[in-house]
Structures are given as C-alpha cells and as structure tokens.
Tab-separated table of C-alpha atoms in Angstrom:
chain	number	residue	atom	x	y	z
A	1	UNK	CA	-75.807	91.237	-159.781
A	2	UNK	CA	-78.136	93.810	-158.139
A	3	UNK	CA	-80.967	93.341	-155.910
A	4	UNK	CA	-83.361	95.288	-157.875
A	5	UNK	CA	-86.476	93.337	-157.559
A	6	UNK	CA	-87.405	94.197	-161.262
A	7	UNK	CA	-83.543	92.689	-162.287
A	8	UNK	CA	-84.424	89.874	-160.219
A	9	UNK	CA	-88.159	88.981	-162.019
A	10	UNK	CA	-86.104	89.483	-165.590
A	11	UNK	CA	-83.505	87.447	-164.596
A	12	UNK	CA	-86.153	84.818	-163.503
A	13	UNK	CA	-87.820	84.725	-166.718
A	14	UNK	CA	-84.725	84.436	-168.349
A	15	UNK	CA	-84.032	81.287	-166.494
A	16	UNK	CA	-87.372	79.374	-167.160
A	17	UNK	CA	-87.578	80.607	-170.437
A	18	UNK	CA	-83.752	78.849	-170.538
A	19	UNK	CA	-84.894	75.183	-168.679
A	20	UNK	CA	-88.333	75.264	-170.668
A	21	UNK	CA	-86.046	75.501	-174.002
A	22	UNK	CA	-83.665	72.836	-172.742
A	23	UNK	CA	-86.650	70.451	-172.106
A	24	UNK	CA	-87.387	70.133	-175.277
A	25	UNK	CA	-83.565	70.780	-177.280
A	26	UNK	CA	-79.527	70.756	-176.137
A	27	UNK	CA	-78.458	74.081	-175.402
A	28	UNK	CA	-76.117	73.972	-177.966
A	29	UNK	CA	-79.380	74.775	-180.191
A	30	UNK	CA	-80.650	77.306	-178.529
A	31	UNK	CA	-80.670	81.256	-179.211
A	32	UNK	CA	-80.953	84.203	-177.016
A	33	UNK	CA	-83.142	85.371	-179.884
A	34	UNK	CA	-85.827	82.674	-178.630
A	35	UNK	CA	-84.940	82.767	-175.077
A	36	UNK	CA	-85.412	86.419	-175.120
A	37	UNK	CA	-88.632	86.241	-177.160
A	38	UNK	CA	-90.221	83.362	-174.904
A	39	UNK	CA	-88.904	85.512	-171.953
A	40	UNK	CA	-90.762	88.548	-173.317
A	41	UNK	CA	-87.417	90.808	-172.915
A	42	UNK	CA	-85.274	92.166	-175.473
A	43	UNK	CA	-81.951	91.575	-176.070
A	44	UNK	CA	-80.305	94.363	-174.510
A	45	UNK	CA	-81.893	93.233	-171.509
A	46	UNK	CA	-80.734	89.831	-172.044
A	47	UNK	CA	-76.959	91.282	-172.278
A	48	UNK	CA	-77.665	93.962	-169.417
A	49	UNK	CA	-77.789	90.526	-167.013
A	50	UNK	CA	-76.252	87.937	-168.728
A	51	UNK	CA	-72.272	88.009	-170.830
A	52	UNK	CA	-73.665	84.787	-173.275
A	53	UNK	CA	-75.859	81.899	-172.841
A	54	UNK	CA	-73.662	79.662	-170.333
A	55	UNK	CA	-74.199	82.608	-167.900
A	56	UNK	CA	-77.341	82.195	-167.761
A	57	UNK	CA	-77.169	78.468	-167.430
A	58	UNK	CA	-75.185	78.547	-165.246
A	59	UNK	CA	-77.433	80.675	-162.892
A	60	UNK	CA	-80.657	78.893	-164.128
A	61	UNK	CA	-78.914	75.924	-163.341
A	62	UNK	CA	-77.008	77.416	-159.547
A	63	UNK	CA	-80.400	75.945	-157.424
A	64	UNK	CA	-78.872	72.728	-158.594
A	65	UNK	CA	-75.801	73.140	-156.702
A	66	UNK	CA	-77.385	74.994	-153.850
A	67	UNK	CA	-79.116	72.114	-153.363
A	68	UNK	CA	-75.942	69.589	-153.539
A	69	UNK	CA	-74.592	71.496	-151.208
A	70	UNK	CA	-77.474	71.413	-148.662
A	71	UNK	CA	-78.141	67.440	-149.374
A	72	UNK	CA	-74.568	66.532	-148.381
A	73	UNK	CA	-74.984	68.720	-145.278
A	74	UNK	CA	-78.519	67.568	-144.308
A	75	UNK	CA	-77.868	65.443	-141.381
A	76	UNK	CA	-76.840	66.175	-137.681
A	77	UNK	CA	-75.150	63.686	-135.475
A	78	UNK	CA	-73.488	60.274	-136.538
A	79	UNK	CA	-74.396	59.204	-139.864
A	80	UNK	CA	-75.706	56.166	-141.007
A	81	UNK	CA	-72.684	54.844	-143.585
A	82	UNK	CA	-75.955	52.215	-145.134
A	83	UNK	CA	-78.053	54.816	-145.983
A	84	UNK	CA	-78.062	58.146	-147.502
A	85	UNK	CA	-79.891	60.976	-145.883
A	86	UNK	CA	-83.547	61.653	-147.543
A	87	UNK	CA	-82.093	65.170	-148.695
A	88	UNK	CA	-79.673	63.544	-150.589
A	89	UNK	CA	-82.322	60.981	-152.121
A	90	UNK	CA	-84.107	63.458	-153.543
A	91	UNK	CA	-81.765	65.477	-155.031
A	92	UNK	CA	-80.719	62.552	-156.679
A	93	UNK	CA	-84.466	61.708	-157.993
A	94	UNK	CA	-84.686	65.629	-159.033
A	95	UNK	CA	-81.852	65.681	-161.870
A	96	UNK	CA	-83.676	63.747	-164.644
A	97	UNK	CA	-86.081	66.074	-165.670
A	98	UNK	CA	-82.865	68.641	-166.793
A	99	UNK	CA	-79.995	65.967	-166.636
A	100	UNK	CA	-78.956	66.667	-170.803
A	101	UNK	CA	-78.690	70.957	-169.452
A	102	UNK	CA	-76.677	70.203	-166.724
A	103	UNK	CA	-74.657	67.578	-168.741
A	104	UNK	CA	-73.905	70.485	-171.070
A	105	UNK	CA	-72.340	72.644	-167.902
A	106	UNK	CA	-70.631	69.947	-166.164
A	107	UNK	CA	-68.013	67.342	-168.168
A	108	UNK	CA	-67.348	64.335	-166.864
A	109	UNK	CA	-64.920	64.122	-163.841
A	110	UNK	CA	-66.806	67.302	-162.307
A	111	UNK	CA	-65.809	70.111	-164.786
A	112	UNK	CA	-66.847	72.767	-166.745
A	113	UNK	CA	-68.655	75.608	-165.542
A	114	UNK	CA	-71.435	74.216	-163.204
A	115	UNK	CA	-68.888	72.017	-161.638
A	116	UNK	CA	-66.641	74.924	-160.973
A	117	UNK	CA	-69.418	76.428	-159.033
A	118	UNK	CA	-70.122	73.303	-157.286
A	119	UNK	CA	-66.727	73.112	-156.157
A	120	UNK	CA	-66.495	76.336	-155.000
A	121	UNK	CA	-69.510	76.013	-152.477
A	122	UNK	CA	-68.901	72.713	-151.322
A	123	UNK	CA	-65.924	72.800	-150.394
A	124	UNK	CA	-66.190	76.322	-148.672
A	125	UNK	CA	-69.528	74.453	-146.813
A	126	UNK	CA	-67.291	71.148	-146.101
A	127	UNK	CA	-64.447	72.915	-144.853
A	128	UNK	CA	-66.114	75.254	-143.088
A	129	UNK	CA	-68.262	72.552	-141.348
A	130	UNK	CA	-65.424	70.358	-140.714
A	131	UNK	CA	-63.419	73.483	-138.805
A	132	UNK	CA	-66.284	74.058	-136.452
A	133	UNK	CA	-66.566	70.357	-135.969
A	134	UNK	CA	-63.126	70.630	-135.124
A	135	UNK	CA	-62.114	67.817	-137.255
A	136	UNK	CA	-58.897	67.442	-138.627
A	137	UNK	CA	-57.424	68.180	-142.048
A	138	UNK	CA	-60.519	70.331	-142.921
A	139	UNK	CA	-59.082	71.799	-146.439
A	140	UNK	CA	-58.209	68.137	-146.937
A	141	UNK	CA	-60.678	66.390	-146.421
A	142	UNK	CA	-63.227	69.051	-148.073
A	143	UNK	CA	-61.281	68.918	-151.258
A	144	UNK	CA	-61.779	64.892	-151.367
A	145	UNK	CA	-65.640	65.376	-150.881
A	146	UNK	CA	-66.225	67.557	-153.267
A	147	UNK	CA	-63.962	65.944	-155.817
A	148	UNK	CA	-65.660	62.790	-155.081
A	149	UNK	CA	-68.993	64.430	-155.432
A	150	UNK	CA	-68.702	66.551	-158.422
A	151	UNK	CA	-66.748	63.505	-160.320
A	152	UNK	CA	-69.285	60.928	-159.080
A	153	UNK	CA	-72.871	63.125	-160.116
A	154	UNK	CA	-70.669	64.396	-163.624
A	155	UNK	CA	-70.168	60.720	-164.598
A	156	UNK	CA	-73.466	59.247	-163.830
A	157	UNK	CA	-75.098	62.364	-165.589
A	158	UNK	CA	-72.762	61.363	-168.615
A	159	UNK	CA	-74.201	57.649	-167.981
A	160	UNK	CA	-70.413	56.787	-167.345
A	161	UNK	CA	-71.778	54.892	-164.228
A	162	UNK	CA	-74.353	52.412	-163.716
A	163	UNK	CA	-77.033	53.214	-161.203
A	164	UNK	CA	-80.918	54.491	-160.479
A	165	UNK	CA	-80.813	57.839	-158.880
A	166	UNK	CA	-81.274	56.156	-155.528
A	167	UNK	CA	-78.892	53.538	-156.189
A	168	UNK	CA	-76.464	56.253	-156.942
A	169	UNK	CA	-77.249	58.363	-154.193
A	170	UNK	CA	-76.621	55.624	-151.271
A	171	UNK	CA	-72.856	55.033	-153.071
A	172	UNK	CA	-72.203	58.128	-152.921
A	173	UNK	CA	-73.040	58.467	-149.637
A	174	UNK	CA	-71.106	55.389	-148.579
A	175	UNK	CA	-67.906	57.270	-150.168
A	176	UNK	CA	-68.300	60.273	-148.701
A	177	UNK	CA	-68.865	58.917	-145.109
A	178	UNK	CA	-65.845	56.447	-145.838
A	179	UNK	CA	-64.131	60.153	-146.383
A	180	UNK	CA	-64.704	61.820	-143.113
A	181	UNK	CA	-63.776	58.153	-141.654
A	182	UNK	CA	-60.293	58.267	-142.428
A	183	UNK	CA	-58.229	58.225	-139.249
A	184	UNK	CA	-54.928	59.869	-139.520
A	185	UNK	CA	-51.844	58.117	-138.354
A	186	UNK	CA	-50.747	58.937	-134.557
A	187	UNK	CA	-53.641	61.116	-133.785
A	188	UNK	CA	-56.470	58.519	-133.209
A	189	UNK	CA	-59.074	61.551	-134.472
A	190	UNK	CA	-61.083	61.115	-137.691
C-alpha cells in the first residue's frame, strides 16, 4: 500500500466505517455497499485499496496485533512469572468492545487470517528479541510463544476458555514465562 496521505485518510475511513458496522452486526452481514456509503467513498475506491471485505478487516483489525505484539514485549529485565505486565493487562481489557470482529478473523487454535498476521509478527519480534538476548533456540522457542499466544487469545475469544480478561491475561503470562524458562539439557542456559 502507498504512502499517499490521501490513500491513507480513505483507507482510515474505510476501517471505522468497518468496526462501527461490526459493533452493531457480524461481518458476515455486512456490505461494501454500506461500508462504502458510511465511509463516504465509492466503490472503486473501496476496490482501489482493498481485494474484498476480510482485507480490510484484516487491516482495520492489524492495531490489534500490533499491539499483542508490543504487550508481550513490554517489559525489560527479569519478569515477574505472578504477574503479567500492565501492557499486557490492558490489551486484554481492550478486546471486548470488537471481540465477535476479531472472532470472525481468527478461528480457534490461532487461525484464520488475523492469526496468520499475528504469527507472522510475533514470532519475527520473539525471535528476533531472543537472538539479541542471546538466548538459545530462538526460532524455537518463538514458535512456542506465539503458538501459545495466538491459540490461547483465539480460544478465549471463542469463549472456549474460562476467564475475565485479567484473569486470562496473568495465565497467559505464566505460560509464556514458563516458555522462555525451559532449560535445555547439558547447556545450563534458558
């Protein structure tokens, strides 16, 4: 996509006009015929940025993982295995509002097309984090986070788990932490 700031200001129209449809019905009901008419574009503009509607949810929906991403990586130092950083808390506390849109783009167990994106970023940001860390088994260990991630946030979207947001977030935590804990055999490194 271009950085035209005029393709950028349809683009963002596009998207609320997407989330403030969602709020009220499943994407699975709605049109680019209303999107584009509560955007205030036409529909060859809709097309010029977007192939169908997932495309566009998925990029009205892409701050979500952005900020996954950032709220696993939030904290510096040792973390606390009890508690899960505030970033994470509240990214946890922010998915209500739009939890049946992005229940539409990611299936439980982490797929579909939001949780292809998600993968794709964390583990590039866990791997790559790991490396300069100079922990071992970086590909490793990033693929285990974000599968543990992605399948853990899918299932509790799809109410498939039990838990408040905050509730959720701490276990998740605790998993993930438990994941960079591992200690591989003969090496004595985590």
């Amino acid at each position: 996509m271009t950085s035209d700031p005029r393709a950028e200001r349809t683009r963002a129209k596009l998207r609320r006009a997407l989330l403030d449809e969602c709020a009220r019905r499943p994407l699975t009901e709605v049109s680019v015929a209303s999107l584009v008419r509560a955007a205030g574009v036409g529909r060859a503009t809709f097309y010029l940025h977007y192939a169908d509607l997932e495309a566009l949810a998925v990029d009205a929906c892409a701050d979500v993982v952005r900020d996954a991403v950032d709220a696993l990586h939030a904290w510096r130092g040792r973390p606390d295995p009890r508690s899960a950083p505030d970033a994470l808390l509240a990214f946890f506390a922010g998915l209500p509002p739009h939890a049946p849109l992005y229940r539409a783009l990611l299936t439980p167990g982490g797929g579909g097309p939001l949780g292809r994106v998600l993968h794709q970023d964390l583990r590039a940001r866990s791997r790559a984090e790991r490396e300069l860390a100079g922990a071992p088994e970086a590909a490793l260990i990033a693929s285990a986070v974000t599968a543990t991630f992605a399948g853990v946030l899918a299932d509790w979207l799809h109410n498939l788990l039990e838990g408040t947001p905050e509730e959720t977030a701490h276990k998740v935590w605790r998993l993930l932490v438990a994941l960079h804990a591992v200690r591989w055999e003969g090496t004595g490194a985590l």
